Short mmCIF file of C-alpha atoms in Angstrom, two decimals:
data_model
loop_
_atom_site.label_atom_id
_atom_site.label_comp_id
_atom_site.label_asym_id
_atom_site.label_seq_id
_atom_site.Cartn_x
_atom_site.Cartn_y
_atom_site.Cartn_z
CA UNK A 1 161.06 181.16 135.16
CA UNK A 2 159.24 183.91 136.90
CA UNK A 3 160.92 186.58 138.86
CA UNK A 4 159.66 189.12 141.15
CA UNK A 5 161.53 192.35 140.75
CA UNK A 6 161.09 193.35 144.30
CA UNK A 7 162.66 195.22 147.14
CA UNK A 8 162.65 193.42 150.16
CA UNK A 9 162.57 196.84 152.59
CA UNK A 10 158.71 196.17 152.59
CA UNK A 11 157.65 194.59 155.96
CA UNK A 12 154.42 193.18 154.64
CA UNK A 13 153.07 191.40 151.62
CA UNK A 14 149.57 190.61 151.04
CA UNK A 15 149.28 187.68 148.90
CA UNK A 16 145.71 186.02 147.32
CA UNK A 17 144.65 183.53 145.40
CA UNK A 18 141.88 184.05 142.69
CA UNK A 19 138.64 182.13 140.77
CA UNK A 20 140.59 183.57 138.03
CA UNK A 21 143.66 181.07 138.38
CA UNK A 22 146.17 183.98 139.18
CA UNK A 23 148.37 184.64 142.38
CA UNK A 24 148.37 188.47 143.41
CA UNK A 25 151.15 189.49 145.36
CA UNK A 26 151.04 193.34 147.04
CA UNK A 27 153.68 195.30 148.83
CA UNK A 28 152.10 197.34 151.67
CA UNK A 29 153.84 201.11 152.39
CA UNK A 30 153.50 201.66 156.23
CA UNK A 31 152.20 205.56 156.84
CA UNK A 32 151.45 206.33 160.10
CA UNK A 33 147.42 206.65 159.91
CA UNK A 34 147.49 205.17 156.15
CA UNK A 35 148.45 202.14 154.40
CA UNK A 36 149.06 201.52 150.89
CA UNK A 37 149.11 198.46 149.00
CA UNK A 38 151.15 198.64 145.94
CA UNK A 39 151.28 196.28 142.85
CA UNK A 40 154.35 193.86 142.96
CA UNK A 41 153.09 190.77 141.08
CA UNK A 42 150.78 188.93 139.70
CA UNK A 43 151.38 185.60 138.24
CA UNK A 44 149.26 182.92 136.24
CA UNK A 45 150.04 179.88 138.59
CA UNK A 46 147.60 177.22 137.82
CA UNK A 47 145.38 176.07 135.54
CA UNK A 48 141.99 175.84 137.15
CA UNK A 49 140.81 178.41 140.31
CA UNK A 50 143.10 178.57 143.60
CA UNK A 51 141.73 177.03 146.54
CA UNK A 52 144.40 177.30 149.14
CA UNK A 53 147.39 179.81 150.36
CA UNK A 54 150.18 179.14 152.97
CA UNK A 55 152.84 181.40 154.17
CA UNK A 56 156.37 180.55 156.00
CA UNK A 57 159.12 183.36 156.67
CA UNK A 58 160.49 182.17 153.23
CA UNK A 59 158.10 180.48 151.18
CA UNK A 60 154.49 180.60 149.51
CA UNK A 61 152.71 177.85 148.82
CA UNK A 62 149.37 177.92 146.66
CA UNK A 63 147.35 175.34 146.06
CA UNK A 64 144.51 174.92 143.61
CA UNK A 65 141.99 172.96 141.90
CA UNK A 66 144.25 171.41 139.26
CA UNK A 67 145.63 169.20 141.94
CA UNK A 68 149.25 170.97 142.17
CA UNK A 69 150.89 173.02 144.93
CA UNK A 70 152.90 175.84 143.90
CA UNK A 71 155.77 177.24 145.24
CA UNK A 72 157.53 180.43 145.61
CA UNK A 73 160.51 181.40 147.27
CA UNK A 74 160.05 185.61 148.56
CA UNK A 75 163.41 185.64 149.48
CA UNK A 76 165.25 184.72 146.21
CA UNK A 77 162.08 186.28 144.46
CA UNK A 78 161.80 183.11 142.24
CA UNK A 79 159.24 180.06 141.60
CA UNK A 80 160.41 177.25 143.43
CA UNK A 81 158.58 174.69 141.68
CA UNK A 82 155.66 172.21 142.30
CA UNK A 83 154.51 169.35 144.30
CA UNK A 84 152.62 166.61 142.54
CA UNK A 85 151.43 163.88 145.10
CA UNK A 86 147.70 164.71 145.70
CA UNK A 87 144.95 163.30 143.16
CA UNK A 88 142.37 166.21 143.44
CA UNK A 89 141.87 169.44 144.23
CA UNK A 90 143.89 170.72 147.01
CA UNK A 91 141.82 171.72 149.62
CA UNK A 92 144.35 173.31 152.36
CA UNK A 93 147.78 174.04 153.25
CA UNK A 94 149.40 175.16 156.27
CA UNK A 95 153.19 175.54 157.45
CA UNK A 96 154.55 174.95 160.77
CA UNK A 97 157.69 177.47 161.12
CA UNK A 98 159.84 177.35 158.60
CA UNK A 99 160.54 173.34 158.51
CA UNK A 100 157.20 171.74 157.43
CA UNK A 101 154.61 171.88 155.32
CA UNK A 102 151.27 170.34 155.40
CA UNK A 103 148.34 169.73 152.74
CA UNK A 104 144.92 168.60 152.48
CA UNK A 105 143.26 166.99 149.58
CA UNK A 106 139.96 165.63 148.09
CA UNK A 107 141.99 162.30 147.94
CA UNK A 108 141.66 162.44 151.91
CA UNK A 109 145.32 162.35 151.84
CA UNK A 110 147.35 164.47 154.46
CA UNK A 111 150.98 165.15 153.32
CA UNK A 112 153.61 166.20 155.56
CA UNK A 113 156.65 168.14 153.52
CA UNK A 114 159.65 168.99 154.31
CA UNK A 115 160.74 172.59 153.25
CA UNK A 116 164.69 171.42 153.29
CA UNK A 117 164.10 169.92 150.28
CA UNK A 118 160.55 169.56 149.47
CA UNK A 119 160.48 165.56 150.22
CA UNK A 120 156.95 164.22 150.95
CA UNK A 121 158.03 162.89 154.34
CA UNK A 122 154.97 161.23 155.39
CA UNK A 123 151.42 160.88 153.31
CA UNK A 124 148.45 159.98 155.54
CA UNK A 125 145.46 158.35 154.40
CA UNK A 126 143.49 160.77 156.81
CA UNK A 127 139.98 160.43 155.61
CA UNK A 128 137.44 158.68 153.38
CA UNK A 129 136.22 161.69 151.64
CA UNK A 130 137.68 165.13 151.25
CA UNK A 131 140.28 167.04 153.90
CA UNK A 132 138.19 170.00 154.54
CA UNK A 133 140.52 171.56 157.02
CA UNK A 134 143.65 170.93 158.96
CA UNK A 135 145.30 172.56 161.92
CA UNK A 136 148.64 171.70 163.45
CA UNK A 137 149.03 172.13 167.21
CA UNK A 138 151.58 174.86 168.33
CA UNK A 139 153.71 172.21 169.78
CA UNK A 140 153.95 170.69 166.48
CA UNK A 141 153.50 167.23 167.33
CA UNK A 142 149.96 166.75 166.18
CA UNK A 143 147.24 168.03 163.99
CA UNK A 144 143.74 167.92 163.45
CA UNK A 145 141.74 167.42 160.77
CA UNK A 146 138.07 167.06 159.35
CA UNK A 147 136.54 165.63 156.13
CA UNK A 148 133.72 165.06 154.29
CA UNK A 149 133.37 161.18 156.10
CA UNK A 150 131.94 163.22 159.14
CA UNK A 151 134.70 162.50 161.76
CA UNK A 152 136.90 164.86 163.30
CA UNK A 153 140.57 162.89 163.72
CA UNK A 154 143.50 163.98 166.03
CA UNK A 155 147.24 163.05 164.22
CA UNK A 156 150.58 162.07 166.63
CA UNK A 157 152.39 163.93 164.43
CA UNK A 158 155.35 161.36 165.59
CA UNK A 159 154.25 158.24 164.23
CA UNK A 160 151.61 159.73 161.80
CA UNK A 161 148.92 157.53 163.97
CA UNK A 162 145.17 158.40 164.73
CA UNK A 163 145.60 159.52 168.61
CA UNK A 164 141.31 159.72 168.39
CA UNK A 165 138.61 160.10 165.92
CA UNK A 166 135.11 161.47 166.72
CA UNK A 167 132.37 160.90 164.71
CA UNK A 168 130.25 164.73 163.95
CA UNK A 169 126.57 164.67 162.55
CA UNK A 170 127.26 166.61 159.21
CA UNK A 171 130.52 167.86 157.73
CA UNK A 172 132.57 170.60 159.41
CA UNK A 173 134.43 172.91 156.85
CA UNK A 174 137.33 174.17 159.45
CA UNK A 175 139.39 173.17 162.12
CA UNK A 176 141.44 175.33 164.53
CA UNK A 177 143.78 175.17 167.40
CA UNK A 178 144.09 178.26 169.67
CA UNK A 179 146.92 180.23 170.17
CA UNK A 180 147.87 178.58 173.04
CA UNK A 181 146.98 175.19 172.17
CA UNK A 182 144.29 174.32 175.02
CA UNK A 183 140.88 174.44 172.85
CA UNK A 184 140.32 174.48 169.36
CA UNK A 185 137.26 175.24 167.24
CA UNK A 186 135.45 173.62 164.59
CA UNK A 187 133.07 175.24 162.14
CA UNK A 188 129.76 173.22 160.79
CA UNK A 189 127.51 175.71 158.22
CA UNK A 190 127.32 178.71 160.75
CA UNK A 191 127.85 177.15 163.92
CA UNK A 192 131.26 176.61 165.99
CA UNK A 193 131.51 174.39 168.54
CA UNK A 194 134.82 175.00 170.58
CA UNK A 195 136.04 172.17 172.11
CA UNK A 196 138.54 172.75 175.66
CA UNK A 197 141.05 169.93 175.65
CA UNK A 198 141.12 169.43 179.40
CA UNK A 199 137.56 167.85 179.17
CA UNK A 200 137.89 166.49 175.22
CA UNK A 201 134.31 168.29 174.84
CA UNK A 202 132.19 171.14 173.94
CA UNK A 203 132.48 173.74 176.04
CA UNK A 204 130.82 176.58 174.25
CA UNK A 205 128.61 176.98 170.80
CA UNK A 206 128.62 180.21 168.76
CA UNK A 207 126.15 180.59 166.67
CA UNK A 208 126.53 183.06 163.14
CA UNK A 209 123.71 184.60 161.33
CA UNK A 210 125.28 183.06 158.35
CA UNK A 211 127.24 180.42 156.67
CA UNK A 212 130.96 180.52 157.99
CA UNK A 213 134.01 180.80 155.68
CA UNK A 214 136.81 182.03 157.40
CA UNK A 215 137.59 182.16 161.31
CA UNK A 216 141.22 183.67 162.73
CA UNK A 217 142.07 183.82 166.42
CA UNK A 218 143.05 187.54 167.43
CA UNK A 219 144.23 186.37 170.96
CA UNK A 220 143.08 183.26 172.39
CA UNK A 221 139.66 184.63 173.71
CA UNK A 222 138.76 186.80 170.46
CA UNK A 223 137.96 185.19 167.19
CA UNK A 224 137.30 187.10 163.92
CA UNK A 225 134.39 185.42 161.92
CA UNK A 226 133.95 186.09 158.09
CA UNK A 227 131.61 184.28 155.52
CA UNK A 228 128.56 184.62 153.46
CA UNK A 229 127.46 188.28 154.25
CA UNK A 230 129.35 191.80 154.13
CA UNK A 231 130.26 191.94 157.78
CA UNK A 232 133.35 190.54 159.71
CA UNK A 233 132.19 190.30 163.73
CA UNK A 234 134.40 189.49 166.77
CA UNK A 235 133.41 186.91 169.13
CA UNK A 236 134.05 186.45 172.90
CA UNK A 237 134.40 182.56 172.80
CA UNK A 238 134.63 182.93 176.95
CA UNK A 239 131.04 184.52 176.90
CA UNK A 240 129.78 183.40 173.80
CA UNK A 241 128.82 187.07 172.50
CA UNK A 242 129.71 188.57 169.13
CA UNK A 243 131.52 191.97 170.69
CA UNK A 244 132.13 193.83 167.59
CA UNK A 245 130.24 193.64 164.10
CA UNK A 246 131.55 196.08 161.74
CA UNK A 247 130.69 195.96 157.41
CA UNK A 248 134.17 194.72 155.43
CA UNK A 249 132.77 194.44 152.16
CA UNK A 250 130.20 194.41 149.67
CA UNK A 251 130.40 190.83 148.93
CA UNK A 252 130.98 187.39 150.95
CA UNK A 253 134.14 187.17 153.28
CA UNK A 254 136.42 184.35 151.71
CA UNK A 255 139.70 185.16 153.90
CA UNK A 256 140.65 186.23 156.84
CA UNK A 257 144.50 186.82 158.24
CA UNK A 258 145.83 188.73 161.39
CA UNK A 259 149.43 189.92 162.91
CA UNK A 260 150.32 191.97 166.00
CA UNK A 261 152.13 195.17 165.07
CA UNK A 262 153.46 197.43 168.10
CA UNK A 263 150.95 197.40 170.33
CA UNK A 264 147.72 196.70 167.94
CA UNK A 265 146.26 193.87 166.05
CA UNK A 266 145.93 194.35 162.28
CA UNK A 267 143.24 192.62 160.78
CA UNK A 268 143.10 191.59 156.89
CA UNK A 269 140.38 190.57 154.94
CA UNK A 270 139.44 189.67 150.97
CA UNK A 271 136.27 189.24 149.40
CA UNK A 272 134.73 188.04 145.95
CA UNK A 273 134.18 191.96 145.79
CA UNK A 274 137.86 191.94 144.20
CA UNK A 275 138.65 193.70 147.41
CA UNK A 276 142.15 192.84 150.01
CA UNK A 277 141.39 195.51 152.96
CA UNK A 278 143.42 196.19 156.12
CA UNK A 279 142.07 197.14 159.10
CA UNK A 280 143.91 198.47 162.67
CA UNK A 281 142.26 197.31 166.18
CA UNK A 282 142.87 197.23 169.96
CA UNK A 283 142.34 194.07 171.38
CA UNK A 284 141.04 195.97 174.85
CA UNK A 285 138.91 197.82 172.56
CA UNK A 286 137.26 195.19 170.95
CA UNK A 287 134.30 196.48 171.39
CA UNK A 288 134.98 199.30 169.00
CA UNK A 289 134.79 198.87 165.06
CA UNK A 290 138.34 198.75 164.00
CA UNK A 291 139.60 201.88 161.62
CA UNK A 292 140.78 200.81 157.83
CA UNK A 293 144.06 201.28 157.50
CA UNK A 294 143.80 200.50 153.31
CA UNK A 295 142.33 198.75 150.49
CA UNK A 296 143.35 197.36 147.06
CA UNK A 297 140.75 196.59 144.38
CA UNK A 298 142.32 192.62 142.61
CA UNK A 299 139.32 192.96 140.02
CA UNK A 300 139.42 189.40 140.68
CA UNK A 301 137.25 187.08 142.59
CA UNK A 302 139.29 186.25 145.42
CA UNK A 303 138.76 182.92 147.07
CA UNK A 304 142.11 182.64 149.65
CA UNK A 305 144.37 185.15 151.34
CA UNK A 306 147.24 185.33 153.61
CA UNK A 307 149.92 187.77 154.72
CA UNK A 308 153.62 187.38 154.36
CA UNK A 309 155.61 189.27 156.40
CA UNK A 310 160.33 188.63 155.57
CA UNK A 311 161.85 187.04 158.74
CA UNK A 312 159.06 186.08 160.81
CA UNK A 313 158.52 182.91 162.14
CA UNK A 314 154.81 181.55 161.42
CA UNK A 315 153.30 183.25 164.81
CA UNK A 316 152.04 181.59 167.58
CA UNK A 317 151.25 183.47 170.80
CA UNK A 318 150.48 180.82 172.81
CA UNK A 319 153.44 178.68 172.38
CA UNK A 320 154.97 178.74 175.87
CA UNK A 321 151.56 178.28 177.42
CA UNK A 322 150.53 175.40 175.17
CA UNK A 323 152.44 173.05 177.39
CA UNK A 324 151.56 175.22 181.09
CA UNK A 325 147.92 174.93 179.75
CA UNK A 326 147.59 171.29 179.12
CA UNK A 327 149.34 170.26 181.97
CA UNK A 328 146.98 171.27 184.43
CA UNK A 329 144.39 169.30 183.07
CA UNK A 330 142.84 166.75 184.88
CA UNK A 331 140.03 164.01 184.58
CA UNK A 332 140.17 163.75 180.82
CA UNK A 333 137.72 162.12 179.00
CA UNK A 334 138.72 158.25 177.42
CA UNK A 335 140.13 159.07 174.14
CA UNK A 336 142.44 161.91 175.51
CA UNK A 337 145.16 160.58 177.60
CA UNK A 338 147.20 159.82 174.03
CA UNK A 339 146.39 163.39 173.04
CA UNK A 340 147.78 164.96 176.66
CA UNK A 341 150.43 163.13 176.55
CA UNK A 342 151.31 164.38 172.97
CA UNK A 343 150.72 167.99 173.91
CA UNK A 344 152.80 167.67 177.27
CA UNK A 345 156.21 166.98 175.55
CA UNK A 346 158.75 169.86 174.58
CA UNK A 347 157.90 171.66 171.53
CA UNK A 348 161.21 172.19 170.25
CA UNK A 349 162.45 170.26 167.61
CA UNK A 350 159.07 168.88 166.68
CA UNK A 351 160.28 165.88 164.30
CA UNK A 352 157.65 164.29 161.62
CA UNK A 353 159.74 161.56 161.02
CA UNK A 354 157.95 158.08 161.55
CA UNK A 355 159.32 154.80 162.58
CA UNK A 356 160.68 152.86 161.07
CA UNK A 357 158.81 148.98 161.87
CA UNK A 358 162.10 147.35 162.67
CA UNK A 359 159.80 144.53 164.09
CA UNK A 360 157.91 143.54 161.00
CA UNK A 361 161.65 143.37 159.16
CA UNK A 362 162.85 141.28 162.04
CA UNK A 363 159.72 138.67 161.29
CA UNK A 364 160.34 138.76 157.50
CA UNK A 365 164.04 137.60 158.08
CA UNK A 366 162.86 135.33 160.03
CA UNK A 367 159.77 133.60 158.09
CA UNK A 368 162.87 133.91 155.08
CA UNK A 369 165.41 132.30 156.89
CA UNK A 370 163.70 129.55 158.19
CA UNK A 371 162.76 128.99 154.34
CA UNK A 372 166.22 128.97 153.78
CA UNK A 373 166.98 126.72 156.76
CA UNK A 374 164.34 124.22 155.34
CA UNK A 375 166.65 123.77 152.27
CA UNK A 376 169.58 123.30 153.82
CA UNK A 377 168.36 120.71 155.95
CA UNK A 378 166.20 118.64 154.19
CA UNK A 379 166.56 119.67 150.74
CA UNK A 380 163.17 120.77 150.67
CA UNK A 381 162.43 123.49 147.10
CA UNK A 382 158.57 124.24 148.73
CA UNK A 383 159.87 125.06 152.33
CA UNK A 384 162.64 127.32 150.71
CA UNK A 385 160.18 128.78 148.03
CA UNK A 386 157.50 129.26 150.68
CA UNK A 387 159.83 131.15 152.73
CA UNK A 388 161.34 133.42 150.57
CA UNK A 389 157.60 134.54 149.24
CA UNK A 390 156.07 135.16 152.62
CA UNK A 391 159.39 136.40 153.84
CA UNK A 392 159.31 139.00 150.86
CA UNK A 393 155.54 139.64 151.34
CA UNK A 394 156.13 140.74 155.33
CA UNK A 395 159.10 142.75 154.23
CA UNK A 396 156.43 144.58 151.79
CA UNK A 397 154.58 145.11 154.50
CA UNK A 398 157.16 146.05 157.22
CA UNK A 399 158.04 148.88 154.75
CA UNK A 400 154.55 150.00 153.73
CA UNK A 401 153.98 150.02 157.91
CA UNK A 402 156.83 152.53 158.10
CA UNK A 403 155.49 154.66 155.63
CA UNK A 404 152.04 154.82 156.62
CA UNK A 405 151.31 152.95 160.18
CA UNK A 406 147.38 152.47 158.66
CA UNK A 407 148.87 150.45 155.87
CA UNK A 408 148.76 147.03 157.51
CA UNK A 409 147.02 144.74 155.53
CA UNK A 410 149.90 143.42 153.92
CA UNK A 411 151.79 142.83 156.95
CA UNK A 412 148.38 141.19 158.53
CA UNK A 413 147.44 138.74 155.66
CA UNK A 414 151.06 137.37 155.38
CA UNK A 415 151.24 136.79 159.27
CA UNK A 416 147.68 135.66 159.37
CA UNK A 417 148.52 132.82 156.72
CA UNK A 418 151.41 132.04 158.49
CA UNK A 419 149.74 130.88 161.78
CA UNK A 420 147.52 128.82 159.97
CA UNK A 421 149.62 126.95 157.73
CA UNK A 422 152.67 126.83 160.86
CA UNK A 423 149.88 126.36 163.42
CA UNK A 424 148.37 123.19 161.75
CA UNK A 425 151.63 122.01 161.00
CA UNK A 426 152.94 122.62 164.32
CA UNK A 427 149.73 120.62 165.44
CA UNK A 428 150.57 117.68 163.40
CA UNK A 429 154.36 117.46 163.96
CA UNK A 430 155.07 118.51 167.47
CA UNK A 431 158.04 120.31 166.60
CA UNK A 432 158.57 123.06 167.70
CA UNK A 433 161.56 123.96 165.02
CA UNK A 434 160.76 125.44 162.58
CA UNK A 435 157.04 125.14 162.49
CA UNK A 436 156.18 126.40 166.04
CA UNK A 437 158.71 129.01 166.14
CA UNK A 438 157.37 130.48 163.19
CA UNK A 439 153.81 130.00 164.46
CA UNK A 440 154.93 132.34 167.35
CA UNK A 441 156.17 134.47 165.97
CA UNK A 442 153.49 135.14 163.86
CA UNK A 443 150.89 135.24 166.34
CA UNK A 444 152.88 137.85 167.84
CA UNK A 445 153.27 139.74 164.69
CA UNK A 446 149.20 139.74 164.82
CA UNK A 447 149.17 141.03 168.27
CA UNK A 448 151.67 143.81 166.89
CA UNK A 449 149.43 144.48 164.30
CA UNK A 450 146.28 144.40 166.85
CA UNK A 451 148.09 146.82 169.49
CA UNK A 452 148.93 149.19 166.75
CA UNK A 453 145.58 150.22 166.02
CA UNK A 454 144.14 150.39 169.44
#
């Protein structure tokens, strides 16, 4: 088992991922003009190239290209083990606080965890091709997400339903809420297109000089830009103006990170130049090229980055307006009154617990009692046979609806038999026990089913 021999005094912790398969961990020494990133580990954590990094006030998660998600725990300075659900490489992770944790794959899978004890609490079948990108509102009842099937979907977070899904000409590598919760980008090549959630629409289009591989909101107007060049710039997403362009590296921009400290922003950036480099800025001096605080050479390709930081709660700055800011808004567009909704309600104790279809279980024990009943009756084997199989079959699909409100089909072709068979018999009999009870109440199991996925 792997320990880091650390002290936690530190305040911050770079931590990045490499080409090279290895997890670099660095202790930063605060100095008043200088700041100096120190060696505290390095660790060999998969077996093919990292592609993702997540950070909670506790834990690290890494994710990589050998289909795994590793875990660390910074405060007991010990691995923590792996997750083994997704069939590909995993394409990105991101906690909310210190309670959840959610992944993206190339299955199209999204996976919500729990940190308590690392249960996969939900697994989404989110899209047809790859998760590119995810982002989970700061309310924490829904998420977003794009993938290589073109379509950018919105997630109720509460029943782990598709609140909307709009279709995008090409594929969009990221996805990002705001601070505050009442826009969110999304990133195609070198464009980004952010969207205000009042109107469900484009309300502004920045355009890069080059392809786009890492974006991180300094407040909710300001929005760092990294990809393939040397240069990091700072766009006005109000004006649509890059205010700041300033040379990071001397290679492409992979990752980008960001935390308020005192009364500054401190900006962090890695590179495939090896390079993990800190810089100070003033958000009312934007304008200005920020100073570098300090650098540490990985000698490694990097390809992810994020900063840890003991005690603090994932930030969000624009929590308490999240809910001020989407309550104003008025004359949505058609697919947003689910969305608004969503976004309106309290964000404390965000749950990601889904529920459980006590419906379809009350139509299985019925389809299997009325087998049963059958028997009894009129000593019929098929009626009782019969009823137990379909009665098992919606009970399948009862449960598979509770884990995953898209997996239906089970639940539909059982009910969807069942009003034929019932419905003909009812037809031929006239009775309305048992056949055109259960005829009923499987037509009204399909119009579940139907209202489910409108």
């Amino acid at each position: 088992m792997l320990k880091f021999v650390i002290n936690m005094e530190h305040e911050v912790e770079l931590i990045a991922g490499s080409y090279e398969q290895i997890v670099f961990g660095y202790k930063v020494n605060i100095g008043e003009k200088e700041w100096t990133p120190e060696a505290d580990f390095t660790h060999h954590a998969h077996s093919a190239s990292l592609s993702a990094v997540a950070v909670s006030d506790r834990f690290i998660a890494t994710g990589s290209k050998d289909e795994t998600i590793q875990l660390y725990d910074l405060k007991k300075r010990i691995e923590h083990g792996a997750l083994l659900h997704h069939d590909g490489t995993i394409t990105c992770l991101e906690f909310y606080g210190a309670s959840h944790l959610l992944s993206g794959g190339e299955d199209g899978l999204i996976c919500v965890w729990s940190t308590k004890k690392w249960e996969c609490l939900k697994t989404i079948k989110a899209h047809k091709g790859h998760v590119t990108s995810l982002s989970v509102h700061p309310s924490g009842k829904l998420a977003l997400s794009v993938g290589t099937d073109k379509t950018l979907r919105t997630w109720n977070l509460i029943d782990g339903r598709s609140a909307f899904i709009k279709n995008i000409k090409q594929n969009a590598q990221i996805v990002m809420w705001s601070p505050a919760g009442d826009r969110y980008i999304m990133v195609v090549d070198n464009k980004m297109d952010i969207f205000n959630l009042e109107t469900a629409s484009v309300n502004a289009t920045i355009m890069n000089p080059k392809r786009i591989a890492a974006v991180k909101f300094l407040s909710d107007a300001i929005l760092a830009v990294g990809g393939d060049e040397e240069s990091v710039r700072l766009y006005d997403i109000n004006t649509e103006k890059c205010i700041c362009e300033f040379k990071a590296h001397e290679n492409r921009v992979k990752a980008l990170d960001s935390f308020t400290l005192e009364d500054y922003r401190v900006l962090v950036t890695a590179s495939n130049d090896g390079f993990i480099k800190i810089w100070k800025l003033y958000l009312d001096q934007a304008s200005e090229p920020p100073a570098l605080l300090g650098e540490v050479n990985t000698t490694a390709r990097l390809t992810c980055a994020a900063v840890w930081r003991p005690g603090l709660q994932q930030e969000s700055t624009g929590e308490k307006k999240a809910a001020t800011s989407t309550s104003q808004a008025a004359g949505c567009a058609v697919e947003l009154p689910k969305l608004k909704r969503l976004v309106q309600a309290k964000s404390e104790g965000a749950s990601f617990t889904m529920p459980v279809d006590w419906f379809g279980y009350g139509y299985a024990s019925l389809v299997a009692a009325g087998g049963v009943m059958g028997y009894v009756k009129a000593g019929s084997v098929p009626s009782l046979v019969a009823g137990l199989f379909f009665g098992l079959l919606a009970a399948i699909g009862a449960y598979q609806i509770s884990d995953n409100p898209n997996n239906f089909w089970v639940s539909l072709a059982a009910a969807g038999i069942l009003t034929v068979v019932m419905g003909i018999r009812f037809l031929n009999s006239g009775k309305f026990m048992p056949a055109g009870l259960m005829t009923g109440a499987s037509i009204l199991m399909l119009l579940k089913i139907g209202l489910g996925l409108m």
